[in-house]
Amino acid sequence: MPPPSLRNSPVSQRTLDEQLSAHLNFLAQDQENLTLLIKISTIYLELGNYDQAQIYLDKAQVIDPIACLSYQGLLDLQRGQFAAARKKFTESLAHEQTPTLRYNLAFACFLDGELAQAHTHLSCIAPELLPSEGKLLEVRIFHGLGELDKALSCLYSFLQEEPHNAEALGVAALLHFDNDELAYALEKAEQALKLDPDNYDARLVLCMNGLNSQSTSVETVKELLAINSTDCRLWFALGSLQMTQGDFVSAEDALAQAIAIYPDFYDATIMYGWCLLVQNKLDTAARVFEEAATRIKELADAWGGWGTVYALQGNMSAARPLLDQAFTIDCNCFIAQIGHILYTAHQEPERANQELVHFLKNSDNSVSQKLAVLMDEVQQLAIA
């Protein structure tokens, strides 16, 4: 999602360069002109030259620090310093109350992960004064809060006003995807990409959808990560693809990054546990599965993974209750089925392991094949 715009419409770099040159010439004749200093700073900001933007804004702050508060907030926002931006916008609000300033503060709160505060500030803007960006920000806030019904309701009200808004259509694709409405998601993604081939949300939906069909490539994910390196879903997608390719070392790093961004990302945590398991990092895998099972008790995979690690280590008394818990939740839990085979064959470990290793080696999934190698090694150690 783009940051607040300094203009109502985009301006070419050539035009900005020409404006900058003209304003610098005027400033040479009037070096303490506050309006010129702020204008030059904002042009440098739009050109992406944050250091020069700060230099001229510092000069303006000497003249009138209050007038520069909101501009400093925008500069902090562009630099990714969201907490600092929030502080400046808040200070500025003490001196003036404008819809633009409220929106900027809401946007900074949103980027800083303070969704409830973001919604509070956005709600202070009268509906008739809320810009299009603000309406879409409200949709994203509801989405982030897990209130998909509210998000969809707000979004479709907006689309009635602007049916060809590419950003809105991309957001619609993402909402439908998260609501398990794949057909709608793909339809909206296609519509968004026709209007804007670079639409991030639509590309993200196609990327995530392609994981199951294996039509998404590592290169595609990395292209999106170059745009937004803080999207935990992209790191999960990258790790998942690297897992299927057998690149477990790289997958471990990618999945760890996904969890670092969003610690409650259950699917990424389970995949991370798998990744550790197939690398024979069993103690660490056990801790990962245990933490996931403790945090989200109603899902089976973490319990099954935790029990399977204990089964691989030969600790059957610890494995049994964990596997039972997994099957109570989901009788088809794949990783728990592996642990259960190990447990029930405890009396004849060599024969059972051989059967399971044969099954996994014949799987098309490289994760299963790697697990087969690991279990083969465990079996040889048991024989020795």
Short mmCIF file of C-alpha atoms in Angstrom, two decimals, residues 93 102-103 105-106 109-110 114-126 137-138 141-142 145:
data_model
loop_
_atom_site.label_atom_id
_atom_site.label_comp_id
_atom_site.label_asym_id
_atom_site.label_seq_id
_atom_site.Cartn_x
_atom_site.Cartn_y
_atom_site.Cartn_z
CA LEU A 93 -2.70 17.81 15.43
CA ARG A 102 -5.77 12.73 10.50
CA TYR A 103 -5.38 10.40 7.55
CA LEU A 105 -1.64 9.75 11.41
CA ALA A 106 -4.03 6.84 10.80
CA CYS A 109 -0.51 3.84 12.99
CA PHE A 110 -1.57 1.23 10.43
CA GLU A 114 -1.53 -0.19 15.77
CA LEU A 115 -4.72 -1.03 13.91
CA ALA A 116 -7.22 -0.01 16.59
CA GLN A 117 -5.59 3.41 16.91
CA ALA A 118 -5.49 3.73 13.14
CA HIS A 119 -9.25 3.15 12.99
CA THR A 120 -9.88 5.62 15.80
CA HIS A 121 -8.05 8.40 13.99
CA LEU A 122 -9.68 7.57 10.67
CA SER A 123 -13.13 7.65 12.32
CA CYS A 124 -12.51 11.27 13.32
CA ILE A 125 -12.75 12.29 9.66
CA ALA A 126 -16.24 13.12 8.42
CA LEU A 137 -7.25 2.27 4.44
CA GLU A 138 -10.38 1.57 6.49
CA ILE A 141 -7.67 -1.94 8.85
CA PHE A 142 -10.76 -4.16 9.13
CA LEU A 145 -8.29 -6.87 12.55
#
